């Protein structure tokens, strides 16, 4: 049932992104509410809900993909928070970004590191 | 000592990419031997050799980054093999690619899946 | 109901991509069957099925996006066929690609044009 | 005659981008005036002036290409305005972006939606 | 006069790309002849014809841009040939690619190196 | 010796990027100090230190690569300054960007031009 996909997606979104995920969905309400629905149903209800990888691994993959794409700093901020929320340590997040250097070069990695720096400061995290 | 970086890089490369990594370095010998040296020293001697992530996690990050970049099918083939060599299960490799769908869309994921399919067939792996 | 998304997606896929779409889904069966299911349910059942744009417009947008991404020649082949199947004229397909020149430069446009050329030849289309 | 390409380009630019296009060209005057000339002559005088697609279709293709490229939010703002100026409805602009989800993923689509949101607010457009 | 742009573009194209450039234009004749015209008039008649950079510098910039874009191996082949034709040494071409490693990572650089390797072999160039 | 790579990298970084390079390294100290070390050792100690290209040529290649990648405006600012520091004229920097138009389209070139404009203004450079 569609409703189920939405419900379990909403739960996942809450667990992973907390208030930030909610803010993204809210900000779509008056312009593209269906897009918010697809994010909840498909990204979180279908994909994040699969077995085979832990949530930590899924967030590790997500922040790697966002770093590599470039120009997705807003989403990177949401998902660095998400990664922390599901238990990835700040050190492991930084280490994930450093592992990308040989594959995407320094500039995109620097961009991601500076987003992480600002997230860590907001959350009073010291490395 | 530079020699140490090279030596430990060579060891890592052998452990991860086996014969395929060796072939890439060999194929650079008469055109850009220094590039082969940097791959061994920097990518494998410096980066892969760091603590903080397991080799399975490093390969998971690497194949995610290569999938997202696009146009890196040759390197994806080497590192899907590398991922299998360090113990990532075929199922987890496929699951890693599926996790990328919400972030990069279906086409790049399909490209990666078909590279995995050909690697699995070469290695007689059935899912 | 999930079944409905799948069914209407399958119908859309058949209308748009014909045998080629079917081949992609088939080729996923033994490696990532869920990915095929998501393509049918989400891409075709949810997105292509929306109102607000004609199928010709949806295919025009799709081939523009694939051209711009780069490295998606296989999917471009499927969707140039799809564009023709839903009624976009060969001239309009070429014109769509030419409109992209100021935004992505000549190389990606050339790549797309040569895919179109091979599709038109397979279908015995002369401009 | 070169002059003609420039003149008809200037006319197209005015029709499509209005004051915003003018501002871009002006801002190039003291640093790269030839670049402004090429935008007018080539992008607008040669390409936008072709037959085979309506201006609405050309803007639909342009905003799709800019969304897919990523990191082109400034140009996306100009061309969402352009799209509105030549008659594309706000709903169709949003629908164009949603059609891109299966091909480029959610993050780039979200970036484009939020640019549209700010443009619509500036123009007092309610969906 | 348009004719002049075309003529001086054709001359530049011949000087830089020789027979390969001609082949690209020819291959567009029955599918998108205007695109060939724009390549000659705009890319070669307008841009390559400007003062301020030598042709060697222009080709160095072009092969850097093609390497960085990714998925443009066909155009890279044409312009590695072009770079050699205007006097860039094979060593400098390889060095140009190596300079990109910190900015785009190893995979795209490897792709470019292997295109250069095949061009050098076709031209019987030993480093 | 590692120390030597670091020392000669630091010297190169100072010569090229001056205070701006220093600021980037400093800003990494409390979050990813190793990343700063790799930038100095590998990017500047290994790569920039090679023979075969002048520093002007290396910066010309670097700003081309950053422009083409997109979303690297912060690094572009550092390296436009770097390019000026090693002797590239403002006119040649602009000309380098214009040469990229046929290969990456207008939007990324415009982004780079506007970064250059702001750098030139900070340094009181008039073209």
XYZ file of C-alpha atoms in Angstrom:
762
model
C 0.000 0.000 0.000
C 1.253 3.462 -0.893
C 0.429 4.613 2.608
C 2.838 2.113 4.050
C 5.677 3.287 1.859
C 4.975 6.830 2.988
C 4.734 5.892 6.646
C 7.880 3.848 6.809
C 9.673 6.481 4.718
C 8.620 9.193 7.147
C 9.941 7.120 10.033
C 13.275 6.566 8.324
C 13.551 10.234 7.408
C 12.901 11.211 11.037
C 15.459 8.725 12.338
C 18.121 9.830 9.852
C 17.649 13.512 9.181
C 15.556 14.630 12.139
C 14.333 18.211 11.979
C 16.462 19.042 8.921
C 14.731 16.440 6.760
C 11.403 17.745 7.935
C 12.394 21.291 6.980
C 13.237 20.195 3.414
C 9.853 18.483 3.014
C 8.058 21.505 4.534
C 9.835 23.915 2.218
C 8.472 21.961 -0.749
C 4.857 22.113 0.396
C 3.772 25.189 -1.490
C 5.887 24.649 -4.608
C 6.323 20.926 -5.274
C 4.587 18.839 -2.620
C 4.760 15.696 -4.782
C 8.542 15.955 -4.796
C 8.501 15.812 -1.004
C 6.216 12.788 -1.218
C 8.612 11.018 -3.623
C 11.586 11.751 -1.361
C 9.747 10.182 1.559
C 8.206 7.261 -0.351
C 10.971 6.366 -2.770
C 14.256 7.585 -1.230
C 13.386 6.755 2.384
C 10.462 4.293 2.147
C 11.900 2.142 -0.650
C 15.665 2.605 -0.696
C 16.786 3.436 2.867
C 14.432 0.775 4.139
C 16.102 -2.081 2.273
C 18.123 -4.698 4.072
C 21.703 -5.540 3.111
C 23.426 -2.414 4.421
C 23.356 -0.734 7.819
C 22.094 2.841 8.091
C 25.677 3.917 8.860
C 26.806 2.357 5.595
C 23.923 3.963 3.693
C 24.878 7.403 5.008
C 28.552 6.757 4.209
C 27.557 5.978 0.626
C 25.244 8.989 0.448
C 27.799 11.555 1.620
C 30.363 10.034 -0.763
C 27.966 10.384 -3.653
C 27.031 13.970 -2.729
C 30.699 14.960 -2.361
C 31.504 13.445 -5.766
C 28.563 15.085 -7.572
C 29.636 18.574 -6.520
C 27.327 21.539 -6.062
C 25.205 19.654 -3.498
C 26.458 21.381 -0.360
C 22.934 21.901 1.034
C 22.171 18.174 0.825
C 25.623 17.343 2.150
C 24.828 19.403 5.234
C 21.595 17.475 5.780
C 23.313 14.111 5.337
C 26.405 14.863 7.429
C 23.888 15.535 10.173
C 22.106 12.336 9.158
C 25.356 10.377 9.303
C 26.000 11.627 12.839
C 22.392 10.856 13.813
C 22.677 7.200 12.811
C 25.969 6.753 14.615
C 28.797 7.477 12.177
C 31.573 9.120 14.174
C 32.880 12.553 13.131
C 36.292 10.967 12.520
C 34.806 8.399 10.174
C 32.982 11.104 8.236
C 36.232 12.992 7.697
C 38.003 9.751 6.821
C 35.301 8.971 4.247
C 35.967 12.302 2.563
C 39.751 11.769 2.593
C 39.291 8.356 0.923
C 37.750 10.228 -2.033
C 40.833 12.372 -2.747
C 42.427 9.957 -5.242
C 39.132 9.616 -7.125
C 37.796 13.180 -7.303
C 40.751 15.394 -6.407
C 41.187 17.911 -3.584
C 38.636 20.655 -4.462
C 35.394 18.668 -3.994
C 36.880 17.039 -0.864
C 37.725 20.476 0.556
C 34.171 21.641 -0.121
C 32.791 18.651 1.804
C 35.259 19.075 4.682
C 34.208 22.702 5.149
C 30.533 21.701 5.255
C 31.422 19.082 7.888
C 33.374 21.709 9.830
C 30.346 23.967 10.009
C 28.033 21.071 10.995
C 30.437 19.957 13.728
C 30.612 23.511 15.068
C 26.805 23.784 15.136
C 26.686 20.561 17.124
C 29.621 21.490 19.372
C 31.622 18.506 18.215
C 35.371 18.636 18.622
C 37.481 16.107 16.758
C 61.190 7.542 3.420
C 59.734 7.637 -0.074
C 60.676 4.015 -0.517
C 58.464 3.056 2.361
C 55.450 4.806 0.913
C 56.063 2.995 -2.369
C 56.543 -0.375 -0.697
C 53.502 -0.221 1.507
C 51.497 1.175 -1.416
C 52.563 -1.723 -3.591
C 51.492 -4.161 -0.914
C 48.098 -2.513 -0.543
C 47.606 -2.408 -4.309
C 48.423 -6.132 -4.530
C 46.047 -6.985 -1.690
C 43.218 -4.911 -3.150
C 43.471 -5.004 -6.911
C 45.692 -8.054 -7.480
C 46.729 -8.636 -11.077
C 44.405 -5.906 -12.418
C 46.147 -3.168 -10.432
C 49.471 -4.467 -11.640
C 48.265 -4.309 -15.235
C 47.275 -0.628 -14.886
C 50.715 0.274 -13.480
C 52.444 -1.783 -16.200
C 50.441 -0.102 -18.940
C 51.732 3.278 -17.739
C 55.393 2.274 -17.834
C 56.247 3.512 -21.298
C 53.985 6.586 -21.314
C 53.641 8.026 -17.778
C 55.621 5.929 -15.282
C 55.479 8.688 -12.663
C 51.703 8.490 -12.709
C 51.942 4.812 -11.782
C 54.338 5.762 -8.994
C 51.896 8.388 -7.641
C 49.013 5.907 -7.720
C 51.088 3.466 -5.670
C 52.641 6.022 -3.303
C 49.780 8.441 -2.802
C 46.532 6.553 -3.467
C 47.640 3.241 -1.950
C 50.657 4.110 0.245
C 49.150 7.240 1.828
C 45.371 7.014 1.572
C 44.408 3.323 1.571
C 46.961 2.740 4.288
C 45.309 5.102 6.772
C 43.501 3.830 9.826
C 39.913 4.806 10.637
C 38.142 2.790 7.947
C 38.328 -0.883 7.021
C 39.439 -1.840 3.532
C 35.865 -2.993 2.841
C 34.641 0.479 3.746
C 37.337 2.132 1.603
C 36.299 0.077 -1.418
C 32.627 0.811 -0.757
C 33.458 4.522 -0.811
C 35.618 4.154 -3.913
C 33.029 2.353 -6.026
C 30.400 4.889 -4.910
C 32.624 7.744 -5.999
C 33.438 6.117 -9.355
C 29.756 5.373 -10.045
C 28.831 8.978 -9.251
C 31.598 10.535 -11.381
C 30.442 8.706 -14.500
C 32.647 7.732 -17.423
C 34.976 5.747 -15.144
C 33.812 2.253 -16.102
C 37.384 0.939 -16.505
C 38.300 1.984 -12.962
C 34.962 0.692 -11.683
C 35.833 -2.714 -13.094
C 39.183 -2.704 -11.273
C 37.592 -1.621 -7.985
C 34.584 -3.958 -8.120
C 37.209 -6.675 -8.330
C 39.081 -4.926 -5.514
C 35.926 -4.787 -3.401
C 35.413 -8.533 -3.846
C 39.101 -9.177 -3.085
C 38.924 -7.426 0.295
C 35.752 -9.233 1.286
C 32.776 -7.134 0.220
C 30.040 -9.539 -0.806
C 28.547 -9.306 -4.310
C 25.175 -8.535 -2.702
C 26.640 -5.623 -0.782
C 28.242 -4.222 -3.922
C 24.877 -4.241 -5.696
C 23.203 -2.780 -2.613
C 25.801 0.028 -2.543
C 24.908 0.917 -6.119
C 21.144 0.851 -5.390
C 21.651 3.233 -2.444
C 22.967 5.785 -4.972
C 19.755 5.899 -7.047
C 18.114 8.779 -5.109
C 21.316 10.837 -5.369
C 22.483 10.289 -8.957
C 19.504 8.814 -10.774
C 19.113 5.507 -12.634
C 21.483 5.888 -15.621
C 24.834 6.006 -13.738
C 23.586 3.228 -11.430
C 22.667 1.078 -14.432
C 26.122 1.642 -15.904
C 27.735 0.454 -12.660
C 25.410 -2.545 -12.336
C 26.332 -3.738 -15.807
C 30.054 -3.467 -15.018
C 29.414 -5.524 -11.865
C 27.453 -8.055 -13.897
C 30.380 -8.584 -16.246
C 32.867 -8.831 -13.338
C 30.670 -11.360 -11.539
C 30.400 -13.433 -14.719
C 34.181 -13.400 -15.179
C 34.559 -14.649 -11.613
C 31.715 -17.176 -11.876
C 29.786 -15.466 -9.113
C 26.059 -16.082 -8.937
C 23.973 -13.801 -6.750
C -1.607 -0.242 -4.371
C 1.984 -1.091 -5.286
C 0.691 -3.413 -7.960
C -0.997 -0.519 -9.679
C 2.175 1.540 -9.795
C 3.952 -1.436 -11.313
C 1.216 -2.108 -13.834
C 0.833 1.442 -15.053
C 4.629 1.785 -15.107
C 4.955 -1.311 -17.240
C 2.388 0.081 -19.651
C 4.189 3.408 -19.907
C 7.541 1.668 -20.371
C 6.084 -0.453 -23.184
C 4.544 2.594 -24.885
C 7.733 4.629 -24.651
C 10.672 2.270 -24.906
C 9.085 -0.824 -26.448
C 11.374 -3.835 -26.698
C 14.457 -1.859 -25.630
C 12.986 -0.988 -22.245
C 12.012 -4.601 -21.787
C 15.578 -5.681 -22.567
C 16.990 -3.375 -19.860
C 14.583 -4.780 -17.241
C 15.328 -8.358 -18.364
C 19.075 -7.801 -18.145
C 18.651 -6.807 -14.493
C 16.726 -9.933 -13.526
C 19.613 -12.049 -12.316
C 21.693 -9.238 -10.797
C 19.445 -6.474 -9.446
C 15.774 -7.300 -10.053
C 14.628 -4.670 -7.533
C 16.333 -1.995 -9.588
C 14.202 -3.030 -12.561
C 11.150 -2.869 -10.330
C 12.043 0.675 -9.181
C 12.561 1.821 -12.770
C 9.111 0.538 -13.669
C 7.319 1.686 -10.495
C 9.046 4.987 -9.798
C 10.421 6.288 -13.112
C 7.540 5.080 -15.289
C 4.668 4.426 -12.844
C 5.122 7.604 -10.776
C 6.979 10.163 -12.876
C 6.153 9.484 -16.546
C 2.557 8.923 -15.544
C 2.061 12.412 -14.137
C -0.051 14.995 -15.886
C 1.212 18.458 -16.784
C 3.552 17.499 -19.631
C 2.969 15.464 -22.779
C 5.017 12.323 -23.334
C 6.822 14.135 -26.165
C 7.815 16.843 -23.708
C 8.909 14.270 -21.118
C 11.163 12.556 -23.652
C 12.550 15.920 -24.795
C 13.497 16.647 -21.176
C 14.929 13.170 -20.668
C 17.234 13.217 -23.689
C 18.377 16.730 -22.729
C 19.241 15.538 -19.247
C 21.066 12.444 -20.519
C 23.056 14.504 -23.045
C 24.056 16.970 -20.332
C 25.086 14.297 -17.797
C 27.535 12.727 -20.214
C 28.613 9.096 -20.180
C 25.003 7.907 -20.546
C 25.125 6.918 -24.218
C 23.387 3.575 -23.611
C 20.402 5.281 -21.957
C 20.429 7.983 -24.618
C 20.030 5.276 -27.259
C 17.016 3.840 -25.420
C 15.407 7.271 -25.017
C 16.082 8.549 -28.539
C 14.131 5.486 -29.583
C 11.567 6.348 -26.913
C 11.312 9.908 -28.192
C 10.625 8.640 -31.709
C 8.097 6.108 -30.365
C 5.997 8.798 -28.667
C 6.014 11.016 -31.728
C 8.960 13.395 -31.488
C 10.223 13.937 -35.018
C 13.866 13.152 -35.871
C 14.340 16.846 -36.748
C 13.094 17.932 -33.339
C 15.431 15.489 -31.591
C 18.414 16.957 -33.434
C 17.153 20.477 -32.752
C 16.866 19.649 -29.029
C 20.517 18.628 -29.011
C 21.617 21.778 -30.886
C 19.777 23.948 -28.320
C 22.133 22.513 -25.682
C 25.339 23.750 -27.363
C 25.499 27.120 -25.527
C 24.945 25.392 -22.174
C 27.159 22.301 -22.362
C 29.531 22.919 -25.266
C 30.095 20.938 -28.465
C 31.602 17.638 -27.191
C 28.567 16.279 -25.286
C 26.278 17.466 -28.097
C 28.430 15.657 -30.663
C 28.262 12.482 -28.582
C 24.447 12.689 -28.524
C 24.203 13.462 -32.243
C 26.242 10.377 -33.111
C 23.987 8.185 -30.954
C 20.982 9.668 -32.779
C 22.681 9.016 -36.116
C 23.091 5.350 -35.295
C 19.484 5.066 -34.032
C 18.143 6.752 -37.172
C 20.169 4.383 -39.355
C 18.837 1.338 -37.477
C 15.305 2.600 -38.065
C 15.965 3.612 -41.681
C 15.150 7.233 -40.943
C 16.490 9.847 -43.312
C 16.432 13.472 -42.233
C 26.580 40.205 -41.717
C 27.914 40.018 -38.170
C 25.804 43.003 -37.267
C 22.674 41.122 -38.146
C 23.567 38.189 -35.901
C 24.166 40.664 -33.098
C 20.946 42.541 -33.741
C 18.691 39.541 -33.927
C 20.475 38.045 -30.921
C 19.882 41.198 -28.920
C 16.199 41.087 -29.816
C 15.900 37.446 -28.750
C 17.781 38.105 -25.524
C 15.439 40.997 -24.716
C 12.352 38.903 -25.481
C 13.542 35.957 -23.392
C 15.586 37.293 -20.502
C 14.481 40.932 -20.345
C 16.385 43.068 -17.878
C 18.226 40.097 -16.357
C 19.906 39.184 -19.637
C 20.879 42.798 -20.088
C 22.443 42.840 -16.614
C 24.621 39.798 -17.430
C 25.905 41.425 -20.617
C 26.509 44.740 -18.792
C 28.433 43.015 -16.008
C 30.827 41.616 -18.620
C 31.567 44.991 -20.206
C 34.684 45.869 -18.255
C 36.103 42.364 -17.921
C 35.160 40.232 -20.950
C 33.046 42.242 -23.392
C 33.667 39.740 -26.197
C 32.060 37.037 -24.098
C 28.899 39.155 -23.920
C 29.077 39.591 -27.683
C 29.353 35.820 -28.211
C 26.403 35.158 -25.913
C 24.301 37.571 -27.944
C 25.564 36.548 -31.398
C 25.985 32.809 -30.959
C 23.643 31.705 -28.162
C 20.794 34.070 -29.025
C 21.488 35.180 -32.626
C 22.383 31.730 -33.985
C 20.864 29.105 -31.697
C 17.710 30.613 -30.151
C 16.834 32.072 -33.511
C 16.605 28.730 -35.282
C 13.315 27.271 -36.383
C 12.173 23.771 -35.395
C 11.396 24.430 -31.731
C 9.212 27.020 -30.053
C 10.776 29.419 -27.566
C 8.892 27.616 -24.792
C 10.512 24.368 -25.852
C 13.946 26.010 -26.048
C 13.631 27.327 -22.504
C 12.368 23.950 -21.279
C 15.511 22.360 -22.742
C 17.750 25.083 -21.321
C 16.497 24.824 -17.740
C 16.757 21.018 -17.956
C 20.350 21.284 -19.096
C 21.248 23.824 -16.389
C 19.601 21.702 -13.664
C 21.507 18.621 -14.857
C 24.897 20.388 -15.064
C 24.742 21.498 -11.433
C 26.449 24.562 -9.996
C 24.672 26.842 -12.475
C 22.106 28.348 -10.100
C 22.749 31.919 -11.304
C 21.997 30.968 -14.903
C 19.053 28.877 -13.785
C 17.582 31.974 -12.159
C 17.949 33.953 -15.387
C 16.371 31.174 -17.464
C 13.501 30.362 -15.099
C 12.628 34.017 -15.549
C 13.176 33.559 -19.281
C 10.921 30.528 -19.325
C 8.146 32.509 -17.640
C 8.709 35.434 -20.025
C 8.152 33.295 -23.129
C 5.026 31.724 -21.719
C 5.977 28.548 -19.890
C 3.629 28.234 -16.916
C 5.068 27.968 -13.385
C 3.461 24.517 -13.106
C 5.198 23.329 -16.249
C 8.553 24.581 -14.991
C 8.153 22.580 -11.778
C 6.946 19.569 -13.768
C 10.024 19.816 -16.000
C 12.251 19.619 -12.938
C 10.323 16.653 -11.500
C 10.732 14.761 -14.793
C 14.525 14.943 -14.214
C 14.436 13.053 -10.883
C 14.910 9.561 -12.383
C 17.841 10.790 -14.474
C 19.831 13.017 -12.097
C 18.524 12.196 -8.624
C 16.873 14.393 -5.999
C 19.682 16.811 -4.975
C 20.091 18.702 -8.273
C 16.296 18.772 -8.671
C 15.913 20.233 -5.175
C 18.493 22.909 -5.998
C 16.516 23.893 -9.099
C 13.172 23.856 -7.272
C 14.501 26.256 -4.636
C 15.754 28.656 -7.333
C 12.287 28.504 -8.908
C 10.711 29.139 -5.534
C 12.712 32.314 -5.073
C 11.964 33.486 -8.632
C 8.243 32.855 -8.178
C 8.299 34.801 -4.906
C 10.068 37.743 -6.569
C 7.386 37.750 -9.240
C 4.513 37.196 -6.797
C 3.545 33.960 -8.465
C 1.516 31.488 -6.445
C 1.237 27.920 -7.720
C 30.734 38.707 -43.016
C 29.582 35.223 -42.118
C 31.580 33.836 -44.984
C 34.751 35.199 -43.451
C 34.086 33.562 -40.104
C 33.521 30.269 -41.919
C 36.621 30.625 -44.064
C 39.001 31.544 -41.310
C 37.430 28.846 -39.116
C 37.988 26.255 -41.804
C 41.627 27.298 -42.086
C 42.134 27.047 -38.326
C 40.398 23.670 -38.194
C 42.656 22.382 -40.984
C 45.794 23.695 -39.272
C 44.846 22.216 -35.898
C 42.913 19.035 -36.508
C 43.831 18.179 -40.099
C 41.977 15.220 -41.580
C 40.356 14.279 -38.230
C 38.564 17.626 -37.936
C 37.389 17.244 -41.497
C 36.028 13.783 -40.728
C 33.948 15.128 -37.807
C 32.411 17.844 -40.002
C 31.755 15.329 -42.816
C 30.071 12.906 -40.427
C 27.611 15.651 -39.480
C 26.624 16.446 -43.064
C 23.584 14.227 -43.352
C 22.346 14.574 -39.763
C 23.195 18.026 -38.376
C 25.081 20.081 -40.971
C 24.435 23.319 -39.069
C 26.264 21.897 -36.089
C 29.334 21.415 -38.274
C 28.938 24.994 -39.480
C 28.799 26.292 -35.876
C 31.899 24.305 -34.925
C 33.785 25.872 -37.831
C 32.378 29.406 -37.477
C 32.154 29.767 -33.705
C 34.694 27.363 -32.179
C 37.387 27.816 -34.819
C 36.461 31.076 -36.622
C 35.632 33.080 -33.485
C 37.396 31.473 -30.514
C 40.553 29.766 -31.829
C 41.181 32.771 -34.019
C 41.435 35.234 -31.136
C 44.738 36.759 -30.132
C 46.090 36.589 -26.591
C 47.038 32.906 -26.484
C 49.193 30.802 -28.791
C 47.640 27.810 -30.514
C 49.769 25.556 -28.291
C 48.227 27.217 -25.254
C 44.722 26.895 -26.703
C 45.187 23.171 -27.262
C 46.653 22.755 -23.773
C 43.518 24.376 -22.356
C 41.246 22.309 -24.607
C 42.702 18.923 -23.671
C 42.580 19.928 -19.982
C 38.923 20.828 -20.283
C 38.060 17.610 -22.160
C 39.925 15.470 -19.610
C 38.084 17.197 -16.750
C 34.624 16.869 -18.326
C 34.952 13.115 -18.658
C 33.200 10.985 -21.259
C 34.732 13.006 -24.118
C 37.340 10.480 -25.218
C 36.488 10.861 -28.919
C 37.087 14.630 -28.790
C 40.191 14.103 -26.673
C 41.609 11.913 -29.427
C 40.986 14.637 -32.016
C 42.572 17.322 -29.824
C 45.596 15.306 -28.678
C 46.271 15.018 -32.380
C 45.565 18.744 -32.691
C 47.951 19.533 -29.850
C 50.712 17.571 -31.594
C 49.889 19.255 -34.916
C 50.376 22.764 -33.509
C 53.649 21.871 -31.833
C 52.929 20.693 -28.298
C 55.438 17.964 -27.500
C 54.178 14.510 -26.423
C 55.957 15.031 -23.083
C 54.113 18.273 -22.480
C 50.778 16.644 -23.264
C 51.426 13.939 -20.667
C 52.651 16.562 -18.201
C 49.449 18.567 -18.743
C 47.408 15.522 -17.804
C 49.543 14.818 -14.695
C 49.027 18.427 -13.523
C 45.275 17.648 -13.374
C 45.623 14.793 -10.837
C 45.200 16.972 -7.707
C 42.120 18.637 -9.214
C 40.179 15.753 -10.788
C 41.730 12.613 -9.296
C 43.394 9.640 -10.995
C 40.515 8.024 -12.979
C 39.863 10.814 -15.510
C 43.641 11.348 -15.857
C 44.140 7.641 -16.572
C 41.408 7.776 -19.220
C 43.182 10.680 -20.936
C 46.606 9.047 -20.696
C 45.319 5.915 -22.425
C 43.838 7.984 -25.255
C 47.218 9.711 -25.626
C 48.949 6.333 -25.623
C 46.822 5.131 -28.522
C 47.340 8.403 -30.458
C 51.103 8.249 -29.936
C 51.156 4.638 -31.157
C 49.173 5.558 -34.277
C 51.708 8.287 -35.000
C 54.725 6.142 -34.101
C 55.747 8.493 -31.331
C 57.979 7.118 -28.594
C 58.345 9.156 -25.419
C 62.453 11.900 2.855
C 58.882 12.878 3.586
C 60.128 16.060 5.170
C 61.650 17.154 1.901
C 58.388 16.675 0.018
C 56.659 18.742 2.677
C 59.309 21.466 2.658
C 59.474 21.907 -1.077
C 55.668 21.714 -1.232
C 55.375 24.469 1.350
C 57.745 26.638 -0.656
C 55.760 26.089 -3.850
C 52.488 26.763 -2.088
C 53.886 30.032 -0.709
C 55.203 31.102 -4.106
C 51.930 30.287 -5.874
C 49.106 30.924 -3.466
C 50.720 33.184 -0.858
C 48.561 33.975 2.152
C 45.435 32.370 0.610
C 47.061 28.941 0.398
C 48.221 29.313 3.966
C 44.677 30.140 5.046
C 43.300 26.952 3.446
C 45.897 24.805 5.246
C 45.253 26.634 8.539
C 41.507 26.138 8.231
C 42.075 22.381 8.012
C 44.193 22.183 11.157
C 41.462 21.325 13.641
C 39.339 19.181 11.342
C 41.536 17.364 8.808
C 45.202 18.263 9.284
C 46.348 15.293 7.185
C 44.423 16.665 4.241
C 46.457 19.883 4.509
C 49.616 17.786 4.647
C 48.622 15.867 1.494
C 47.855 19.104 -0.363
C 51.314 20.390 0.526
C 53.212 17.136 -0.019
C 51.402 15.677 -2.991
C 49.796 18.570 -4.890
C 52.612 21.068 -4.343
C 55.638 18.938 -3.336
C 55.151 16.229 -5.961
C 53.079 17.656 -8.801
C 53.747 21.420 -8.967
C 57.415 20.709 -8.419
C 57.822 18.612 -11.568
C 59.722 19.877 -14.557
C 58.243 19.961 -18.051
C 55.819 22.852 -17.583
C 56.316 26.386 -16.288
C 54.379 27.517 -13.224
C 52.348 29.812 -15.493
C 51.361 26.799 -17.569
C 50.513 24.773 -14.453
C 48.203 27.509 -13.200
C 46.620 27.875 -16.641
C 45.847 24.137 -16.565
C 44.586 24.326 -12.978
C 42.128 27.158 -13.527
C 40.873 25.429 -16.698
C 40.264 22.234 -14.776
C 38.504 24.055 -11.898
C 36.291 26.003 -14.316
C 35.334 22.793 -16.130
C 34.548 20.816 -12.947
C 32.027 23.408 -11.765
C 31.128 24.129 -8.153
C 34.769 24.875 -7.257
C 34.502 28.670 -7.057
C 36.428 28.854 -3.749
C 39.399 27.015 -5.239
C 39.123 29.036 -8.421
C 39.497 32.195 -6.365
C 42.672 30.837 -4.746
C 44.145 29.787 -8.091
C 43.233 32.921 -10.041
C 45.251 34.676 -7.360
C 47.910 31.996 -7.795
C 47.944 32.501 -11.542
C 48.491 36.240 -11.085
C 51.194 35.556 -8.478
C 53.263 33.432 -10.859
C 53.005 35.944 -13.658
C 49.972 35.086 -15.767
C 48.482 38.372 -16.974
C 44.838 39.188 -16.181
C 44.151 39.259 -19.927
C 45.535 35.759 -20.346
C 43.403 34.467 -17.492
C 40.264 35.829 -19.141
C 41.407 34.478 -22.495
C 41.918 31.033 -20.937
C 38.326 31.069 -19.745
C 37.003 32.192 -23.149
C 38.868 29.322 -24.836
C 36.735 26.930 -22.755
C 33.393 28.171 -24.150
C 33.191 25.673 -27.041
C 33.997 22.786 -24.700
C 31.901 23.511 -21.598
C 29.367 26.133 -22.707
C 28.701 29.629 -21.377
C 27.431 29.022 -17.807
C 30.601 27.580 -16.240
C 32.675 30.184 -18.105
C 30.482 32.978 -16.752
C 30.910 31.616 -13.234
C 34.701 31.692 -13.618
C 34.705 35.162 -15.163
C 32.754 36.570 -12.224
C 35.223 35.027 -9.753
C 38.056 36.635 -11.740
C 36.212 39.944 -11.707
C 36.012 39.897 -7.930
C 39.689 38.882 -7.587
C 40.784 41.636 -9.952
C 38.757 44.183 -7.997
C 40.308 43.047 -4.705
C 43.742 43.514 -6.255
C 42.845 46.808 -7.972
C 43.529 45.356 -11.390
C 41.943 47.069 -14.364
C 41.920 45.245 -17.671
